[in-house]
PDB file of C-alpha atoms and ligand atoms in Angstrom:
ATOM      1  CA  UNK A   1      82.915 107.477  92.259  1.00  0.00           C
ATOM      2  CA  UNK A   2      80.877 108.291  95.331  1.00  0.00           C
ATOM      3  CA  UNK A   3      79.105 111.618  95.166  1.00  0.00           C
ATOM      4  CA  UNK A   4      76.726 111.277  98.113  1.00  0.00           C
ATOM      5  CA  UNK A   5      79.352 112.276 100.635  1.00  0.00           C
ATOM      6  CA  UNK A   6      80.139 115.822 101.547  1.00  0.00           C
ATOM      7  CA  UNK A   7      83.363 117.020  99.977  1.00  0.00           C
ATOM      8  CA  UNK A   8      85.635 118.696 102.513  1.00  0.00           C
ATOM      9  CA  UNK A   9      88.619 119.528 100.339  1.00  0.00           C
ATOM     10  CA  UNK A  10      89.894 118.817  96.849  1.00  0.00           C
ATOM     11  CA  UNK A  11      93.623 118.861  96.124  1.00  0.00           C
ATOM     12  CA  UNK A  12      95.580 118.076  92.993  1.00  0.00           C
ATOM     13  CA  UNK A  13      95.770 114.306  93.490  1.00  0.00           C
ATOM     14  CA  UNK A  14      93.266 113.575  96.262  1.00  0.00           C
ATOM     15  CA  UNK A  15      89.834 114.489  97.566  1.00  0.00           C
ATOM     16  CA  UNK A  16      88.795 114.475 101.215  1.00  0.00           C
ATOM     17  CA  UNK A  17      85.187 113.590 102.069  1.00  0.00           C
ATOM     18  CA  UNK A  18      83.388 113.664 105.362  1.00  0.00           C
ATOM     19  CA  UNK A  19      83.947 110.395 107.239  1.00  0.00           C
ATOM     20  CA  UNK A  20      81.367 108.025 108.741  1.00  0.00           C
ATOM     21  CA  UNK A  21      82.023 109.249 112.277  1.00  0.00           C
ATOM     22  CA  UNK A  22      83.340 112.444 113.883  1.00  0.00           C
ATOM     23  CA  UNK A  23      87.090 112.780 113.689  1.00  0.00           C
ATOM     24  CA  UNK A  24      87.354 110.710 110.515  1.00  0.00           C
ATOM     25  CA  UNK A  25      87.613 111.548 106.815  1.00  0.00           C
ATOM     26  CA  UNK A  26      87.663 109.549 103.611  1.00  0.00           C
ATOM     27  CA  UNK A  27      90.716 110.116 101.435  1.00  0.00           C
ATOM     28  CA  UNK A  28      90.014 109.471  97.729  1.00  0.00           C
ATOM     29  CA  UNK A  29      92.962 108.991  95.343  1.00  0.00           C
ATOM     30  CA  UNK A  30      92.458 110.541  91.895  1.00  0.00           C
ATOM     31  CA  UNK A  31      94.264 109.582  88.688  1.00  0.00           C
ATOM     32  CA  UNK A  32      95.267 113.218  88.149  1.00  0.00           C
ATOM     33  CA  UNK A  33      98.963 113.958  87.994  1.00  0.00           C
ATOM     34  CA  UNK A  34     100.380 117.463  88.187  1.00  0.00           C
ATOM     35  CA  UNK A  35     103.877 118.851  88.241  1.00  0.00           C
ATOM     36  CA  UNK A  36     105.585 122.237  88.455  1.00  0.00           C
ATOM     37  CA  UNK A  37     102.736 123.648  90.539  1.00  0.00           C
ATOM     38  CA  UNK A  38     100.078 122.247  88.218  1.00  0.00           C
ATOM     39  CA  UNK A  39     101.466 123.848  85.052  1.00  0.00           C
ATOM     40  CA  UNK A  40     101.783 120.294  83.712  1.00  0.00           C
ATOM     41  CA  UNK A  41      98.747 118.039  84.019  1.00  0.00           C
ATOM     42  CA  UNK A  42      97.642 114.599  82.932  1.00  0.00           C
ATOM     43  CA  UNK A  43      95.346 111.759  83.847  1.00  0.00           C
ATOM     44  CA  UNK A  44      97.302 108.581  84.511  1.00  0.00           C
ATOM     45  CA  UNK A  45      94.759 105.799  84.488  1.00  0.00           C
ATOM     46  CA  UNK A  46      95.108 103.573  87.539  1.00  0.00           C
ATOM     47  CA  UNK A  47      97.508 105.839  89.464  1.00  0.00           C
ATOM     48  CA  UNK A  48      94.994 106.503  92.235  1.00  0.00           C
ATOM     49  CA  UNK A  49      94.408 102.800  92.782  1.00  0.00           C
ATOM     50  CA  UNK A  50      98.124 102.034  93.005  1.00  0.00           C
ATOM     51  CA  UNK A  51      98.916 104.979  95.289  1.00  0.00           C
ATOM     52  CA  UNK A  52      96.014 104.137  97.596  1.00  0.00           C
ATOM     53  CA  UNK A  53      97.404 100.630  97.974  1.00  0.00           C
ATOM     54  CA  UNK A  54     101.078 101.630  98.307  1.00  0.00           C
ATOM     55  CA  UNK A  55     100.258 104.358 100.826  1.00  0.00           C
ATOM     56  CA  UNK A  56      98.147 101.902 102.837  1.00  0.00           C
ATOM     57  CA  UNK A  57     101.041  99.456 102.903  1.00  0.00           C
ATOM     58  CA  UNK A  58     103.642 102.059 103.899  1.00  0.00           C
ATOM     59  CA  UNK A  59     101.475 103.712 106.568  1.00  0.00           C
ATOM     60  CA  UNK A  60     100.545 100.333 108.056  1.00  0.00           C
ATOM     61  CA  UNK A  61     104.190  99.314 108.281  1.00  0.00           C
ATOM     62  CA  UNK A  62     105.152 102.661 109.809  1.00  0.00           C
ATOM     63  CA  UNK A  63     102.363 102.294 112.358  1.00  0.00           C
ATOM     64  CA  UNK A  64     103.753  98.887 113.305  1.00  0.00           C
ATOM     65  CA  UNK A  65     107.081 100.490 114.282  1.00  0.00           C
ATOM     66  CA  UNK A  66     105.326 103.228 116.267  1.00  0.00           C
ATOM     67  CA  UNK A  67     105.248 106.070 113.732  1.00  0.00           C
ATOM     68  CA  UNK A  68     101.726 107.271 114.416  1.00  0.00           C
ATOM     69  CA  UNK A  69      99.804 108.311 111.332  1.00  0.00           C
ATOM     70  CA  UNK A  70      96.342 109.160 110.055  1.00  0.00           C
ATOM     71  CA  UNK A  71      95.650 105.870 108.252  1.00  0.00           C
ATOM     72  CA  UNK A  72      92.821 103.776 109.728  1.00  0.00           C
ATOM     73  CA  UNK A  73      91.911 101.319 106.971  1.00  0.00           C
ATOM     74  CA  UNK A  74      91.458 101.027 103.239  1.00  0.00           C
ATOM     75  CA  UNK A  75      87.808 101.058 102.182  1.00  0.00           C
ATOM     76  CA  UNK A  76      88.016 100.176  98.496  1.00  0.00           C
ATOM     77  CA  UNK A  77      90.285 100.558  95.454  1.00  0.00           C
ATOM     78  CA  UNK A  78      90.492 104.339  95.672  1.00  0.00           C
ATOM     79  CA  UNK A  79      89.481 105.268  99.208  1.00  0.00           C
ATOM     80  CA  UNK A  80      90.854 104.986 102.689  1.00  0.00           C
ATOM     81  CA  UNK A  81      89.451 105.952 106.056  1.00  0.00           C
ATOM     82  CA  UNK A  82      91.746 108.367 107.881  1.00  0.00           C
ATOM     83  CA  UNK A  83      91.829 110.356 111.090  1.00  0.00           C
ATOM     84  CA  UNK A  84      90.923 113.993 110.646  1.00  0.00           C
ATOM     85  CA  UNK A  85      93.899 116.189 111.466  1.00  0.00           C
ATOM     86  CA  UNK A  86      94.719 119.874 111.351  1.00  0.00           C
ATOM     87  CA  UNK A  87      97.310 119.909 108.585  1.00  0.00           C
ATOM     88  CA  UNK A  88     100.529 121.748 109.438  1.00  0.00           C
ATOM     89  CA  UNK A  89     101.197 123.897 106.339  1.00  0.00           C
ATOM     90  CA  UNK A  90     104.662 122.467 105.701  1.00  0.00           C
ATOM     91  CA  UNK A  91     106.123 119.911 103.327  1.00  0.00           C
ATOM     92  CA  UNK A  92     108.930 118.048 105.073  1.00  0.00           C
ATOM     93  CA  UNK A  93     111.487 116.699 102.611  1.00  0.00           C
ATOM     94  CA  UNK A  94     114.174 114.174 103.567  1.00  0.00           C
ATOM     95  CA  UNK A  95     117.046 113.570 101.152  1.00  0.00           C
ATOM     96  CA  UNK A  96     119.688 110.843 101.035  1.00  0.00           C
ATOM     97  CA  UNK A  97     120.998 111.391  97.510  1.00  0.00           C
ATOM     98  CA  UNK A  98     121.178 114.674  95.565  1.00  0.00           C
ATOM     99  CA  UNK A  99     118.381 115.088  93.013  1.00  0.00           C
ATOM    100  CA  UNK A 100     115.714 117.523  91.871  1.00  0.00           C
ATOM    101  CA  UNK A 101     115.645 120.977  93.399  1.00  0.00           C
ATOM    102  CA  UNK A 102     118.635 120.298  95.687  1.00  0.00           C
ATOM    103  CA  UNK A 103     120.797 119.440  92.687  1.00  0.00           C
ATOM    104  CA  UNK A 104     119.628 122.585  90.912  1.00  0.00           C
ATOM    105  CA  UNK A 105     120.021 124.869  93.938  1.00  0.00           C
ATOM    106  CA  UNK A 106     123.484 123.699  94.990  1.00  0.00           C
ATOM    107  CA  UNK A 107     124.883 122.516  91.662  1.00  0.00           C
ATOM    108  CA  UNK A 108     125.224 118.872  92.776  1.00  0.00           C
ATOM    109  CA  UNK A 109     125.135 116.152  90.143  1.00  0.00           C
ATOM    110  CA  UNK A 110     122.009 114.009  90.486  1.00  0.00           C
ATOM    111  CA  UNK A 111     122.960 110.762  92.165  1.00  0.00           C
ATOM    112  CA  UNK A 112     125.644 112.234  94.443  1.00  0.00           C
ATOM    113  CA  UNK A 113     125.345 110.571  97.856  1.00  0.00           C
ATOM    114  CA  UNK A 114     124.833 113.169 100.586  1.00  0.00           C
ATOM    115  CA  UNK A 115     127.224 113.164 103.578  1.00  0.00           C
ATOM    116  CA  UNK A 116     124.190 112.645 105.801  1.00  0.00           C
ATOM    117  CA  UNK A 117     120.426 112.720 105.459  1.00  0.00           C
ATOM    118  CA  UNK A 118     119.166 116.270 105.082  1.00  0.00           C
ATOM    119  CA  UNK A 119     115.751 117.571 106.183  1.00  0.00           C
ATOM    120  CA  UNK A 120     114.191 120.601 104.515  1.00  0.00           C
ATOM    121  CA  UNK A 121     110.928 122.465 105.071  1.00  0.00           C
ATOM    122  CA  UNK A 122     108.763 124.042 102.389  1.00  0.00           C
ATOM    123  CA  UNK A 123     105.711 126.200 103.002  1.00  0.00           C
ATOM    124  CA  UNK A 124     102.561 124.672 101.518  1.00  0.00           C
ATOM    125  CA  UNK A 125     101.376 127.599  99.448  1.00  0.00           C
ATOM    126  CA  UNK A 126     100.646 127.026  95.768  1.00  0.00           C
ATOM    127  CA  UNK A 127     100.377 130.747  95.037  1.00  0.00           C
ATOM    128  CA  UNK A 128     103.985 131.167  96.179  1.00  0.00           C
ATOM    129  CA  UNK A 129     105.166 127.906  94.591  1.00  0.00           C
ATOM    130  CA  UNK A 130     105.885 126.187  97.931  1.00  0.00           C
ATOM    131  CA  UNK A 131     109.008 128.179  98.899  1.00  0.00           C
ATOM    132  CA  UNK A 132     111.690 126.624 101.114  1.00  0.00           C
ATOM    133  CA  UNK A 133     111.603 128.014 104.650  1.00  0.00           C
ATOM    134  CA  UNK A 134     113.886 127.810 107.697  1.00  0.00           C
ATOM    135  CA  UNK A 135     112.938 126.930 111.278  1.00  0.00           C
ATOM    136  CA  UNK A 136     113.210 130.652 112.034  1.00  0.00           C
ATOM    137  CA  UNK A 137     110.344 131.387 109.639  1.00  0.00           C
ATOM    138  CA  UNK A 138     108.294 128.462 110.897  1.00  0.00           C
ATOM    139  CA  UNK A 139     108.374 129.607 114.525  1.00  0.00           C
ATOM    140  CA  UNK A 140     108.223 133.354 113.786  1.00  0.00           C
ATOM    141  CA  UNK A 141     105.062 132.965 111.710  1.00  0.00           C
ATOM    142  CA  UNK A 142     103.597 130.290 114.009  1.00  0.00           C
ATOM    143  CA  UNK A 143     103.225 127.623 111.339  1.00  0.00           C
ATOM    144  CA  UNK A 144     104.502 125.144 113.934  1.00  0.00           C
ATOM    145  CA  UNK A 145     105.943 125.306 117.449  1.00  0.00           C
ATOM    146  CA  UNK A 146     109.551 124.427 118.276  1.00  0.00           C
ATOM    147  CA  UNK A 147     108.450 121.182 119.934  1.00  0.00           C
ATOM    148  CA  UNK A 148     106.415 120.277 116.860  1.00  0.00           C
ATOM    149  CA  UNK A 149     109.410 120.913 114.597  1.00  0.00           C
ATOM    150  CA  UNK A 150     111.505 118.616 116.814  1.00  0.00           C
ATOM    151  CA  UNK A 151     108.796 115.932 116.692  1.00  0.00           C
ATOM    152  CA  UNK A 152     108.428 116.212 112.898  1.00  0.00           C
ATOM    153  CA  UNK A 153     112.192 115.959 112.394  1.00  0.00           C
ATOM    154  CA  UNK A 154     112.490 112.937 114.674  1.00  0.00           C
ATOM    155  CA  UNK A 155     109.588 111.203 112.915  1.00  0.00           C
ATOM    156  CA  UNK A 156     110.934 112.133 109.474  1.00  0.00           C
ATOM    157  CA  UNK A 157     114.278 110.490 110.282  1.00  0.00           C
ATOM    158  CA  UNK A 158     112.569 107.346 111.590  1.00  0.00           C
ATOM    159  CA  UNK A 159     110.462 107.194 108.434  1.00  0.00           C
ATOM    160  CA  UNK A 160     113.623 107.636 106.373  1.00  0.00           C
ATOM    161  CA  UNK A 161     115.529 104.895 108.208  1.00  0.00           C
ATOM    162  CA  UNK A 162     112.665 102.437 108.019  1.00  0.00           C
ATOM    163  CA  UNK A 163     111.671 103.112 104.419  1.00  0.00           C
ATOM    164  CA  UNK A 164     115.302 103.139 103.232  1.00  0.00           C
ATOM    165  CA  UNK A 165     115.574  99.604 104.605  1.00  0.00           C
ATOM    166  CA  UNK A 166     112.187  98.512 103.321  1.00  0.00           C
ATOM    167  CA  UNK A 167     112.844  99.707  99.769  1.00  0.00           C
ATOM    168  CA  UNK A 168     116.506  98.687  99.925  1.00  0.00           C
ATOM    169  CA  UNK A 169     115.441  95.109 100.599  1.00  0.00           C
ATOM    170  CA  UNK A 170     113.619  95.030  97.238  1.00  0.00           C
ATOM    171  CA  UNK A 171     116.377  96.702  95.222  1.00  0.00           C
ATOM    172  CA  UNK A 172     115.044 100.267  95.362  1.00  0.00           C
ATOM    173  CA  UNK A 173     117.038 103.288  96.589  1.00  0.00           C
ATOM    174  CA  UNK A 174     115.032 105.856  98.530  1.00  0.00           C
ATOM    175  CA  UNK A 175     116.614 109.006  97.092  1.00  0.00           C
ATOM    176  CA  UNK A 176     114.289 111.496  98.795  1.00  0.00           C
ATOM    177  CA  UNK A 177     110.675 111.925  99.829  1.00  0.00           C
ATOM    178  CA  UNK A 178     108.127 114.460 101.025  1.00  0.00           C
ATOM    179  CA  UNK A 179     105.810 113.968 103.988  1.00  0.00           C
ATOM    180  CA  UNK A 180     103.194 116.065 105.733  1.00  0.00           C
ATOM    181  CA  UNK A 181     102.029 116.170 109.325  1.00  0.00           C
ATOM    182  CA  UNK A 182      98.871 117.116 111.146  1.00  0.00           C
ATOM    183  CA  UNK A 183      97.720 117.833 114.671  1.00  0.00           C
ATOM    184  CA  UNK A 184      95.227 115.734 116.574  1.00  0.00           C
ATOM    185  CA  UNK A 185      93.712 117.293 119.653  1.00  0.00           C
ATOM    186  CA  UNK A 186      93.174 115.499 122.954  1.00  0.00           C
ATOM    187  CA  UNK A 187      91.591 117.905 125.402  1.00  0.00           C
ATOM    188  CA  UNK A 188      93.916 120.866 125.813  1.00  0.00           C
ATOM    189  CA  UNK A 189      96.829 119.064 124.205  1.00  0.00           C
ATOM    190  CA  UNK A 190      97.728 118.343 120.601  1.00  0.00           C
ATOM    191  CA  UNK A 191     100.037 115.771 119.104  1.00  0.00           C
ATOM    192  CA  UNK A 192     101.675 115.642 115.704  1.00  0.00           C
ATOM    193  CA  UNK A 193     101.071 112.588 113.502  1.00  0.00           C
ATOM    194  CA  UNK A 194     102.043 111.681 109.944  1.00  0.00           C
ATOM    195  CA  UNK A 195      99.311 112.481 107.382  1.00  0.00           C
ATOM    196  CA  UNK A 196      98.760 112.746 103.596  1.00  0.00           C
ATOM    197  CA  UNK A 197     100.262 109.880 101.556  1.00  0.00           C
ATOM    198  CA  UNK A 198     103.543 108.121 100.880  1.00  0.00           C
ATOM    199  CA  UNK A 199     103.681 106.850  97.308  1.00  0.00           C
ATOM    200  CA  UNK A 200     105.741 107.140  94.114  1.00  0.00           C
ATOM    201  CA  UNK A 201     104.093 110.577  93.716  1.00  0.00           C
ATOM    202  CA  UNK A 202     105.875 111.833  96.831  1.00  0.00           C
ATOM    203  CA  UNK A 203     109.168 109.892  96.766  1.00  0.00           C
ATOM    204  CA  UNK A 204     112.131 109.500  94.449  1.00  0.00           C
ATOM    205  CA  UNK A 205     112.671 105.772  94.015  1.00  0.00           C
ATOM    206  CA  UNK A 206     115.540 104.507  91.871  1.00  0.00           C
ATOM    207  CA  UNK A 207     116.235 100.934  90.897  1.00  0.00           C
ATOM    208  CA  UNK A 208     119.411 100.264  92.867  1.00  0.00           C
ATOM    209  CA  UNK A 209     121.041  98.182  90.140  1.00  0.00           C
ATOM    210  CA  UNK A 210     120.286 100.384  87.118  1.00  0.00           C
ATOM    211  CA  UNK A 211     119.373 103.815  88.641  1.00  0.00           C
ATOM    212  CA  UNK A 212     116.169 103.663  86.590  1.00  0.00           C
ATOM    213  CA  UNK A 213     113.566 106.064  88.001  1.00  0.00           C
ATOM    214  CA  UNK A 214     110.412 104.389  89.350  1.00  0.00           C
ATOM    215  CA  UNK A 215     108.599 107.522  90.556  1.00  0.00           C
ATOM    216  CA  UNK A 216     106.853 110.716  89.512  1.00  0.00           C
ATOM    217  CA  UNK A 217     109.985 112.052  87.805  1.00  0.00           C
ATOM    218  CA  UNK A 218     108.934 109.757  84.928  1.00  0.00           C
ATOM    219  CA  UNK A 219     105.939 112.070  84.512  1.00  0.00           C
ATOM    220  CA  UNK A 220     107.727 115.354  85.340  1.00  0.00           C
ATOM    221  CA  UNK A 221     110.481 114.597  82.826  1.00  0.00           C
ATOM    222  CA  UNK A 222     108.382 112.847  80.156  1.00  0.00           C
ATOM    223  CA  UNK A 223     110.266 109.565  80.546  1.00  0.00           C
ATOM    224  CA  UNK A 224     107.178 107.430  79.804  1.00  0.00           C
ATOM    225  CA  UNK A 225     105.995 104.199  81.480  1.00  0.00           C
ATOM    226  CA  UNK A 226     104.752 106.047  84.577  1.00  0.00           C
ATOM    227  CA  UNK A 227     102.076 103.530  85.574  1.00  0.00           C
ATOM    228  CA  UNK A 228     104.319 100.601  84.696  1.00  0.00           C
ATOM    229  CA  UNK A 229     106.960 101.985  87.072  1.00  0.00           C
ATOM    230  CA  UNK A 230     104.503 102.588  89.937  1.00  0.00           C
ATOM    231  CA  UNK A 231     103.194  99.069  89.374  1.00  0.00           C
ATOM    232  CA  UNK A 232     106.746  97.727  89.543  1.00  0.00           C
ATOM    233  CA  UNK A 233     107.197  99.395  92.948  1.00  0.00           C
ATOM    234  CA  UNK A 234     103.977  97.732  94.167  1.00  0.00           C
ATOM    235  CA  UNK A 235     105.039  94.411  92.693  1.00  0.00           C
ATOM    236  CA  UNK A 236     108.414  94.498  94.450  1.00  0.00           C
ATOM    237  CA  UNK A 237     106.730  95.351  97.742  1.00  0.00           C
ATOM    238  CA  UNK A 238     104.637  92.217  97.235  1.00  0.00           C
ATOM    239  CA  UNK A 239     101.294  94.042  97.093  1.00  0.00           C
ATOM    240  CA  UNK A 240     100.336  93.500  93.464  1.00  0.00           C
ATOM    241  CA  UNK A 241      98.128  90.458  93.853  1.00  0.00           C
ATOM    242  CA  UNK A 242      95.001  92.354  94.866  1.00  0.00           C
ATOM    243  CA  UNK A 243      95.019  94.771  91.931  1.00  0.00           C
ATOM    244  CA  UNK A 244      95.557  92.772  88.753  1.00  0.00           C
ATOM    245  CA  UNK A 245      93.299  94.897  86.527  1.00  0.00           C
ATOM    246  CA  UNK A 246      95.120  98.179  87.133  1.00  0.00           C
ATOM    247  CA  UNK A 247      97.791  97.504  84.546  1.00  0.00           C
ATOM    248  CA  UNK A 248      95.176  96.977  81.868  1.00  0.00           C
ATOM    249  CA  UNK A 249      93.809 100.407  82.712  1.00  0.00           C
ATOM    250  CA  UNK A 250      90.405  98.934  83.433  1.00  0.00           C
ATOM    251  CA  UNK A 251      89.826 100.391  86.871  1.00  0.00           C
ATOM    252  CA  UNK A 252      87.855 103.610  87.363  1.00  0.00           C
TER     253      UNK A 252
HETATM  254  P1  TMP B 301     112.317 118.455  94.932  1.00  0.00           P
HETATM  255  O1  TMP B 301     113.682 117.909  94.622  1.00  0.00           O
HETATM  256  O2  TMP B 301     111.563 118.872  93.716  1.00  0.00           O
HETATM  257  O3  TMP B 301     112.392 119.543  95.971  1.00  0.00           O
HETATM  258  O4  TMP B 301     111.474 117.267  95.574  1.00  0.00           O
HETATM  259  C1  TMP B 301     111.894 116.615  96.745  1.00  0.00           C
HETATM  260  C2  TMP B 301     110.977 115.440  97.038  1.00  0.00           C
HETATM  261  O5  TMP B 301     109.687 115.897  97.366  1.00  0.00           O
HETATM  262  C3  TMP B 301     110.782 114.467  95.882  1.00  0.00           C
HETATM  263  O6  TMP B 301     110.741 113.147  96.410  1.00  0.00           O
HETATM  264  C4  TMP B 301     109.445 114.823  95.304  1.00  0.00           C
HETATM  265  C5  TMP B 301     108.697 115.365  96.482  1.00  0.00           C
HETATM  266  N1  TMP B 301     107.777 116.452  96.136  1.00  0.00           N
HETATM  267  C6  TMP B 301     106.424 116.308  96.377  1.00  0.00           C
HETATM  268  O7  TMP B 301     105.975 115.262  96.867  1.00  0.00           O
HETATM  269  N2  TMP B 301     105.598 117.351  96.084  1.00  0.00           N
HETATM  270  C7  TMP B 301     106.054 118.513  95.545  1.00  0.00           C
HETATM  271  O8  TMP B 301     105.254 119.419  95.301  1.00  0.00           O
HETATM  272  C8  TMP B 301     107.461 118.640  95.294  1.00  0.00           C
HETATM  273  C9  TMP B 301     108.025 119.896  94.697  1.00  0.00           C
HETATM  274  C10 TMP B 301     108.277 117.584  95.602  1.00  0.00           C
END
């Protein structure tokens, strides 16, 4: 691990370091896994390597269809160069099938198809346990402007459409996912772009044929084979060739 660089921020699964030029950062993917607001913790050897690679792949494909995002290029097994953004303190969740907290909140059996895709906002605040918030709260407390909410929702639906097709093509159902956005400034104006990561840590991915979970719920629910499942997602996306040692747990 590189320690020469200045650390800007350390989260639960990633570290941000100062980048090589102004306006850039280095995003480092850790092997740490947490759930239930970090009450449950583990080190999953190789997770950071797989998520770095999957997130690179997803962000690159989204960029190719015009969904602007912070990804610039992957630097090595665990690091990628990204654009520095001002993170909007919201988690944007898109759901296609009932699962997780939606199932609990509304009493819907997991696996129930939703009548249409649903977007939800959660405030990024660990002390409060990331509470769900409405657009009213977001604008009243100035977490984001109305135009930014519209832009985030439009981008979230494009991401959902594209990724549903991308995963669907390899036999994986995109049940739901969480994304984050940030502002980039250009003179007096700012623009919202996709940030953070998109990986099995931040999505629910079910094998379409068997409904087997291939995502972080394997960790949250103690289902076992977490790394094997993440690796299977990478394998189906056709991006396994460059990381053969991960499965043996030999990568640090
Ligand atoms: P939820 O059903 O627990 O609200 O999760 C919805 C989606 O958001 C699911 O794909 C997992 C993802 N998620 C995160 O990425 N980070 C989080 O902290 C939480 C709670 C969920």
